[in-house]
Coordinates of N, CA, C and O in Angstrom, one line a residue:
M1 N -62.2 2.2 85.6 CA -63.3 2.4 84.5 C -62.7 1.9 83.2 O -61.6 2.2 82.8
T2 N -63.4 1.1 82.4 CA -62.9 0.6 81.2 C -63.5 1.4 80.1 O -64.7 1.9 80.1
Q3 N -62.6 1.7 79.1 CA -63.1 2.5 78.0 C -63.0 1.6 76.7 O -62.1 0.9 76.5
I4 N -63.9 1.7 75.8 CA -63.9 1.0 74.6 C -63.7 2.1 73.5 O -64.4 3.1 73.4
V5 N -62.7 1.8 72.6 CA -62.4 2.7 71.5 C -62.6 1.9 70.2 O -62.1 0.9 70.0
I6 N -63.4 2.5 69.3 CA -63.6 1.9 68.0 C -62.8 2.6 67.0 O -63.0 3.9 66.9
T7 N -62.0 2.0 66.2 CA -61.3 2.6 65.1 C -61.1 1.6 64.0 O -61.4 0.4 64.2
D8 N -60.5 2.1 62.9 CA -60.3 1.2 61.8 C -58.8 0.7 61.9 O -58.0 1.2 62.7
I9 N -58.4 -0.3 61.2 CA -57.2 -1.0 61.2 C -56.0 0.0 60.9 O -55.0 -0.1 61.6
E10 N -56.2 0.9 60.0 CA -55.1 1.8 59.6 C -54.8 2.8 60.7 O -53.6 3.1 61.0
N11 N -55.9 3.3 61.4 CA -55.6 4.2 62.5 C -55.0 3.5 63.7 O -54.1 4.1 64.4
L12 N -55.3 2.3 63.9 CA -54.7 1.4 64.9 C -53.2 1.2 64.7 O -52.4 1.3 65.6
K13 N -53.0 0.9 63.4 CA -51.5 0.7 63.1 C -50.7 1.9 63.2 O -49.6 1.9 63.7
L14 N -51.3 3.1 62.9 CA -50.6 4.3 63.0 C -50.3 4.6 64.5 O -49.2 5.1 64.9
A15 N -51.3 4.4 65.3 CA -51.2 4.6 66.7 C -50.1 3.8 67.4 O -49.3 4.2 68.2
V16 N -50.2 2.5 67.0 CA -49.1 1.5 67.5 C -47.7 2.0 67.1 O -46.8 2.0 67.8
K17 N -47.6 2.3 65.8 CA -46.3 2.7 65.2 C -45.8 4.0 65.9 O -44.6 4.0 66.3
T18 N -46.7 4.9 66.1 CA -46.3 6.2 66.8 C -45.8 5.9 68.2 O -44.8 6.4 68.7
A19 N -46.5 5.0 68.9 CA -46.2 4.7 70.3 C -44.8 4.1 70.4 O -44.0 4.4 71.3
F20 N -44.5 3.1 69.4 CA -43.2 2.5 69.4 C -42.2 3.5 69.1 O -41.1 3.4 69.7
Q21 N -42.3 4.4 68.2 CA -41.3 5.4 67.9 C -41.1 6.2 69.1 O -39.9 6.6 69.3
E22 N -42.1 6.6 69.8 CA -41.9 7.5 70.9 C -41.0 6.7 72.0 O -40.2 7.3 72.7
M23 N -41.4 5.4 72.2 CA -40.6 4.6 73.2 C -39.2 4.5 72.8 O -38.4 4.6 73.7
E24 N -38.9 4.3 71.5 CA -37.6 4.2 71.1 C -36.8 5.4 71.3 O -35.6 5.4 71.7
A25 N -37.4 6.6 70.9 CA -36.8 7.9 71.1 C -36.4 8.1 72.6 O -35.3 8.6 72.9
E26 N -37.3 7.7 73.5 CA -37.1 7.9 74.9 C -36.0 7.0 75.4 O -35.1 7.3 76.2
K27 N -36.0 5.7 74.8 CA -34.9 4.7 75.2 C -33.5 5.3 74.8 O -32.6 5.3 75.6
V28 N -33.4 5.9 73.6 CA -32.1 6.4 73.2 C -31.7 7.6 74.1 O -30.6 7.7 74.5
K29 N -32.7 8.4 74.4 CA -32.4 9.6 75.3 C -31.9 9.1 76.7 O -30.9 9.6 77.2
V30 N -32.6 8.1 77.3 CA -32.1 7.6 78.5 C -30.7 7.0 78.4 O -29.9 7.2 79.3
Q31 N -30.5 6.3 77.4 CA -29.2 5.6 77.3 C -28.1 6.7 77.2 O -27.0 6.5 77.7
L32 N -28.3 7.8 76.5 CA -27.3 8.8 76.3 C -27.1 9.5 77.7 O -25.9 9.8 78.0
T33 N -28.1 9.8 78.4 CA -27.9 10.5 79.6 C -27.4 9.5 80.7 O -26.8 10.1 81.7
D34 N -27.6 8.3 80.6 CA -27.2 7.4 81.7 C -25.8 6.9 81.5 O -25.2 6.3 82.5
R35 N -25.2 7.0 80.4 CA -23.8 6.6 80.2 C -22.8 7.3 81.1 O -22.9 8.5 81.3
T36 N -21.9 6.5 81.7 CA -20.9 7.1 82.6 C -19.5 6.7 82.0 O -19.4 5.6 81.3
Y37 N -18.5 7.5 82.4 CA -17.2 7.2 81.9 C -16.2 7.3 83.1 O -16.4 7.9 84.1
T38 N -15.1 6.6 82.9 CA -14.1 6.6 83.9 C -13.3 8.0 83.7 O -13.4 8.6 82.6
I39 N -12.5 8.3 84.6 CA -11.6 9.5 84.5 C -10.7 9.3 83.3 O -10.5 10.3 82.5
N40 N -10.2 8.1 83.0 CA -9.3 7.9 81.9 C -10.0 8.1 80.6 O -9.5 8.8 79.6
E41 N -11.2 7.6 80.5 CA -12.1 7.8 79.3 C -12.4 9.3 79.0 O -12.3 9.8 77.9
V42 N -12.7 10.0 80.1 CA -12.9 11.5 79.9 C -11.7 12.2 79.6 O -11.7 13.1 78.7
A43 N -10.6 11.8 80.2 CA -9.2 12.5 79.9 C -9.0 12.3 78.3 O -8.6 13.3 77.7
K44 N -9.1 11.1 77.8 CA -8.9 10.9 76.4 C -9.8 11.6 75.6 O -9.5 12.3 74.5
R45 N -11.1 11.7 76.0 CA -12.1 12.4 75.2 C -11.9 13.9 75.1 O -12.1 14.5 74.0
L46 N -11.4 14.5 76.2 CA -11.3 15.9 76.3 C -9.8 16.3 76.0 O -9.5 17.5 76.1
H47 N -8.9 15.3 75.7 CA -7.6 15.5 75.4 C -6.8 16.3 76.6 O -6.1 17.3 76.4
M48 N -7.1 15.7 77.7 CA -6.5 16.3 79.0 C -5.7 15.1 79.7 O -5.9 14.0 79.4
A49 N -4.9 15.5 80.7 CA -4.2 14.6 81.4 C -5.1 13.9 82.5 O -6.1 14.6 82.9
H50 N -4.9 12.7 82.8 CA -5.7 12.0 83.9 C -5.7 12.9 85.1 O -6.8 13.1 85.7
A51 N -4.6 13.4 85.6 CA -4.5 14.2 86.8 C -5.4 15.4 86.8 O -6.0 15.8 87.7
T52 N -5.4 16.1 85.6 CA -6.3 17.2 85.4 C -7.7 16.9 85.6 O -8.4 17.7 86.3
V53 N -8.2 15.9 84.9 CA -9.6 15.5 85.0 C -9.9 15.0 86.4 O -11.0 15.5 87.0
K54 N -9.0 14.5 87.1 CA -9.2 14.0 88.5 C -9.3 15.2 89.4 O -10.2 15.2 90.2
K55 N -8.5 16.2 89.2 CA -8.6 17.4 90.0 C -9.9 18.2 89.8 O -10.6 18.7 90.7
L56 N -10.4 18.2 88.5 CA -11.6 18.9 88.1 C -12.8 18.2 88.8 O -13.7 18.8 89.4
A57 N -12.7 16.9 88.9 CA -13.8 16.1 89.5 C -13.8 16.2 91.0 O -14.8 16.5 91.6
M58 N -12.6 16.2 91.6 CA -12.4 16.3 93.1 C -12.9 17.7 93.5 O -13.4 17.9 94.6
N59 N -12.7 18.8 92.7 CA -13.1 20.1 93.1 C -14.5 20.4 92.7 O -14.9 21.5 92.9
G60 N -15.2 19.5 92.1 CA -16.6 19.7 91.7 C -16.9 20.5 90.4 O -18.0 20.8 90.1
I61 N -15.8 20.7 89.7 CA -15.9 21.4 88.5 C -16.6 20.5 87.4 O -17.4 21.0 86.6
I62 N -16.1 19.3 87.4 CA -16.8 18.2 86.6 C -17.5 17.4 87.7 O -16.8 16.8 88.5
K63 N -18.8 17.3 87.6 CA -19.5 16.5 88.6 C -19.3 15.0 88.3 O -19.2 14.5 87.2
S64 N -19.1 14.2 89.4 CA -18.9 12.8 89.3 C -19.8 12.1 90.3 O -20.3 12.7 91.3
T65 N -20.0 10.8 90.1 CA -20.7 10.0 90.9 C -19.9 9.7 92.2 O -18.6 9.9 92.2
K66 N -20.5 9.0 93.2 CA -19.7 8.6 94.4 C -18.6 7.6 94.0 O -17.6 7.6 94.7
S67 N -18.8 6.8 93.0 CA -17.8 5.8 92.6 C -16.8 6.4 91.8 O -15.8 5.8 91.3
G68 N -16.9 7.8 91.4 CA -15.8 8.5 90.6 C -16.0 8.4 89.2 O -15.2 8.9 88.4
R69 N -17.2 7.9 88.7 CA -17.5 7.9 87.3 C -18.1 9.3 86.9 O -18.7 9.9 87.7
I70 N -18.0 9.6 85.7 CA -18.5 10.9 85.2 C -19.6 10.7 84.1 O -19.3 9.9 83.2
T71 N -20.7 11.3 84.3 CA -21.8 11.1 83.4 C -21.7 12.0 82.1 O -20.9 12.9 82.0
E72 N -22.3 11.5 81.0 CA -22.4 12.3 79.8 C -22.8 13.7 80.0 O -22.3 14.6 79.5
Q73 N -23.9 13.8 80.9 CA -24.4 15.2 81.1 C -23.4 16.1 81.8 O -23.2 17.2 81.6
A74 N -22.6 15.5 82.7 CA -21.6 16.3 83.5 C -20.5 16.8 82.5 O -20.0 17.9 82.6
I75 N -20.1 15.9 81.5 CA -19.1 16.3 80.6 C -19.7 17.5 79.7 O -19.0 18.5 79.4
N76 N -21.0 17.3 79.2 CA -21.6 18.4 78.5 C -21.7 19.7 79.2 O -21.4 20.7 78.7
D77 N -22.1 19.5 80.5 CA -22.2 20.8 81.4 C -20.8 21.4 81.5 O -20.7 22.7 81.4
Y78 N -19.8 20.7 81.7 CA -18.4 21.2 81.8 C -18.0 21.9 80.5 O -17.5 23.1 80.5
L79 N -18.3 21.3 79.3 CA -17.9 21.9 78.1 C -18.7 23.1 77.8 O -18.2 24.1 77.2
N80 N -20.0 23.2 78.2 CA -20.8 24.4 77.9 C -20.4 25.5 78.9 O -20.6 26.7 78.5
D81 N -19.9 25.2 80.0 CA -19.5 26.3 81.0 C -18.1 26.9 80.7 O -17.8 27.9 81.2
K82 N -17.4 26.1 79.9 CA -16.0 26.6 79.6 C -16.0 28.0 78.9 O -16.8 28.4 78.2

């Protein structure tokens, strides 16, 4: 079903601007949550030894991907649970 909406130019500009802002906010959110780190990067970030972070990941204390990378969310979860 096709709908026709009649509006003035200012309301149309506002609607488009709002839509783009929402898309950008969602894009930033996805980028932050999709970022992954190596064990070395996490070790440096948390000021821990590589072996310590590796043990935490192997024991499931810090969740990691099958390839051994650690997500931003997993780091935040670990820090919040400490």
